[in-house]
Short mmCIF file of C-alpha atoms in Angstrom, two decimals:
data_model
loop_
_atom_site.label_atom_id
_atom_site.label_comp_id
_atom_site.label_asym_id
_atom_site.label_seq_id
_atom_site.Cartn_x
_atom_site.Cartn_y
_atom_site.Cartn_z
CA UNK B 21 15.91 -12.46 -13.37
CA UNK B 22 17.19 -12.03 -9.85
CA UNK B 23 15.47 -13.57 -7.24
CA UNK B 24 13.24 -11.89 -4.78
CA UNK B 25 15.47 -12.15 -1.93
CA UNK B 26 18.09 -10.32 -4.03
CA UNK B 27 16.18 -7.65 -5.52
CA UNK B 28 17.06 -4.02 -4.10
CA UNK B 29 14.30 -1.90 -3.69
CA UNK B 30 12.76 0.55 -1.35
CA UNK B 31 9.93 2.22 0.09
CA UNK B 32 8.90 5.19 -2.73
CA UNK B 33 8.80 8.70 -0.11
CA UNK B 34 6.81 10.95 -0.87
CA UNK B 35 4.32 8.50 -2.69
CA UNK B 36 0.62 8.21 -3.46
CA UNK B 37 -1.26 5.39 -2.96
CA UNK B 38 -4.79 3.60 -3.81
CA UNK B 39 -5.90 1.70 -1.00
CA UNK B 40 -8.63 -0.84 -0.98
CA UNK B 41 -9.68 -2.82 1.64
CA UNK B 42 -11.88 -5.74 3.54
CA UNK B 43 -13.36 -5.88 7.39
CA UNK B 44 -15.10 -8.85 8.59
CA UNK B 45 -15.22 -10.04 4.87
CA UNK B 46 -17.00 -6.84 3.88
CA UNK B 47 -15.30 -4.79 1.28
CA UNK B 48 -14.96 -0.78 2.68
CA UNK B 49 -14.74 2.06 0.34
CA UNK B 50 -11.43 2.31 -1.67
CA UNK B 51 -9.60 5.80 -1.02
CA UNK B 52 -5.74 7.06 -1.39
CA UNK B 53 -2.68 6.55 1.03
CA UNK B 54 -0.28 8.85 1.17
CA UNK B 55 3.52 8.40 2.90
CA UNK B 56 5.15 12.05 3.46
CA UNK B 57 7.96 10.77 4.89
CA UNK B 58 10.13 8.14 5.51
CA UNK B 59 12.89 9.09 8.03
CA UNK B 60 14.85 6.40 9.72
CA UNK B 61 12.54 4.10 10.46
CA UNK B 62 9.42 6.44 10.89
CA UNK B 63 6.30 6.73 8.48
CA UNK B 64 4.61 9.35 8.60
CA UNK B 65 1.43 10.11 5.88
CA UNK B 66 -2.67 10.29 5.68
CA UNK B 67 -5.36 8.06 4.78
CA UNK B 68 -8.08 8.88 3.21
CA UNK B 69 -11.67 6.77 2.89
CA UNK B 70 -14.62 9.14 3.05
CA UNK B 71 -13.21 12.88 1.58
CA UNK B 72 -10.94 13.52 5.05
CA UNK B 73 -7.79 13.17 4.91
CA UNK B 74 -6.96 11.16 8.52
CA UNK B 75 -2.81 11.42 9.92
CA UNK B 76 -1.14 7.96 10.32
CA UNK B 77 2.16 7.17 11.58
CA UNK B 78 4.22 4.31 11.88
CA UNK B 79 7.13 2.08 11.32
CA UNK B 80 9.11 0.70 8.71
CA UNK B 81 11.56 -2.02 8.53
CA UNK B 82 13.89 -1.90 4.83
CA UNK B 83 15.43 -4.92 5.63
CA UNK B 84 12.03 -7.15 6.02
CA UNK B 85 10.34 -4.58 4.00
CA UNK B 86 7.68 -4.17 6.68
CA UNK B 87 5.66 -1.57 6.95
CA UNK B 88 3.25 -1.17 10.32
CA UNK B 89 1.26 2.34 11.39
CA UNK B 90 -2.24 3.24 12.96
CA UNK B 91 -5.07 5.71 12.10
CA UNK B 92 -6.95 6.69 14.95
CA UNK B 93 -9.55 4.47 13.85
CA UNK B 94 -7.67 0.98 12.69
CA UNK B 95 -3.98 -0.69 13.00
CA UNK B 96 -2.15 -1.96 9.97
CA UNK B 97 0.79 -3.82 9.42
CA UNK B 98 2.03 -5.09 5.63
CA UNK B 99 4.68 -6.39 3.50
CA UNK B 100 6.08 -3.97 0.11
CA UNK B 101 6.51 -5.86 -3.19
CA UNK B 102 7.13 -5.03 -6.93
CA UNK B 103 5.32 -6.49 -9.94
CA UNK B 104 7.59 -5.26 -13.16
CA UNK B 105 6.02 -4.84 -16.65
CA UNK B 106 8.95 -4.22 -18.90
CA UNK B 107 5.45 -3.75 -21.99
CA UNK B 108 4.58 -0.29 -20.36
CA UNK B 109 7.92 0.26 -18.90
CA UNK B 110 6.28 0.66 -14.96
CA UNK B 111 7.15 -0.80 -11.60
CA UNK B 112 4.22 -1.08 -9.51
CA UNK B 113 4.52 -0.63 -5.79
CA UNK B 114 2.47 -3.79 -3.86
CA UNK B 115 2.02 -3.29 -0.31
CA UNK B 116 -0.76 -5.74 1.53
CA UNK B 117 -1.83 -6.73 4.77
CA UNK B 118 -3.90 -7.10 7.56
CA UNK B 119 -5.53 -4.43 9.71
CA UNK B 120 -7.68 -4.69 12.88
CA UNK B 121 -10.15 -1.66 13.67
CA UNK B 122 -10.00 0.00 16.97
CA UNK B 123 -12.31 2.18 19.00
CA UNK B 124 -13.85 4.91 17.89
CA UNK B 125 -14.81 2.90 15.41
CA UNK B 126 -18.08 1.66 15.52
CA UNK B 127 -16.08 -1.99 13.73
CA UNK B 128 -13.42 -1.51 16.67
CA UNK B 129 -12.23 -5.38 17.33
CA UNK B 130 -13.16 -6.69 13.82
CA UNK B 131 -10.07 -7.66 11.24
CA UNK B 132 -9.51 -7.38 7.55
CA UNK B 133 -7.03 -7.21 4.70
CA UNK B 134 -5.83 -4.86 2.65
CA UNK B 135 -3.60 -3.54 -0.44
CA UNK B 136 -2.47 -0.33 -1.40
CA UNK B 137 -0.31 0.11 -4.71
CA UNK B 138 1.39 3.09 -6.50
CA UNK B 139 3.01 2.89 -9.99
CA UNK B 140 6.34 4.84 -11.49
CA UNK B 141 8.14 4.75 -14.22
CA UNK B 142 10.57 1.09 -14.68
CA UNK B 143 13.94 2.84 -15.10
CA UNK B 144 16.06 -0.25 -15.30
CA UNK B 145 16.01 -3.75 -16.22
CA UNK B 146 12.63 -5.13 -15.10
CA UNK B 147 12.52 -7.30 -11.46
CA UNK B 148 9.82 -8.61 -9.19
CA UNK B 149 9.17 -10.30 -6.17
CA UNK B 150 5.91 -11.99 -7.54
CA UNK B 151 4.95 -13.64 -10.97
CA UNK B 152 1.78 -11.88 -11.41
CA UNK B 153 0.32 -9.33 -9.54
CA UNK B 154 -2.76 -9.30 -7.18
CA UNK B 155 -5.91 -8.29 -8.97
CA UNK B 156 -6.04 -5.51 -5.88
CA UNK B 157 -3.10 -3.86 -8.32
CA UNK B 158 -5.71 -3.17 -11.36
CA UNK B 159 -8.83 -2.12 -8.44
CA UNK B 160 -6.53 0.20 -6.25
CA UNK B 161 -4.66 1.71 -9.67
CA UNK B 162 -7.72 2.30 -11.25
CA UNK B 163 -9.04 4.33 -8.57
CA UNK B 164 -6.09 6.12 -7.85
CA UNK B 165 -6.08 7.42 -11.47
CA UNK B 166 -9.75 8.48 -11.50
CA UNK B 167 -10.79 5.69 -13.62
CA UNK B 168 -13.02 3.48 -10.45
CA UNK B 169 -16.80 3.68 -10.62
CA UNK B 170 -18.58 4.94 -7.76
#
């Protein structure tokens, strides 16, 4: 297997996403992330918590495979992996991060994590840039295919 710094891989546009995440060590409610497009540099895409789909925009960096953009109501910046599983022939899309909540929000100034993950089809030989993937994987997939609780 090749290693991580040698892996090619890229930023899926348009994509999907479910997106769970953690302020002030409080989980929030898990919801869907969506990147329209990725043009140059520029992300563009909604988030989604509470039934509203809310416009984000930012930045992202191939090379580092960085990705940074804002809500109106919180900043995030975050890192893109893959976790391979040749069993089920799917590459799962990892990215995670930290976010800080602005004003309006009634959290403004408080910090958190988060993870986001989408999953296609593994059309190749399998490669990843972890050993095992982040439990957030299983929480965020299952809600983005209908199968969370709530």
């Amino acid at each position: 297997m090749p290693s991580p710094q040698n892996i090619e891989f890229s930023l899926p546009s348009p994509s999907r996403w479910g997106i769970d995440s953690t302020v002030a060590g409080r989980p929030l409610v898990s919801g869907t992330f969506v990147i329209n497009s990725v043009r140059g540099n520029n992300v563009t895409g909604t988030i989604n918590f509470r039934g509203t789909d809310i416009p984000i925009s930012g930045y992202w960096n191939e090379s580092t495979k960085q990705i940074r953009f804002d809500s109106p109501y919180a900043m995030y910046s975050g890192h893109l992996s893959i976790f391979d599983d040749p069993s089920i022939r799917a590459r799962h899309f990892i990215l995670s991060g930290s976010l800080v909540m602005k004003p309006p929000s009634l959290q403004a100034g408080e910090r958190g994590t988060w993870i986001a993950t989408t999953t296609t089809a593994l059309t190749g030989p399998p490669m990843s840039t972890s050993a095992l993937p982040p439990v957030g994987v299983f929480v965020t997939s299952d809600y983005l295919y209908g199968r969370a609780r709530r």
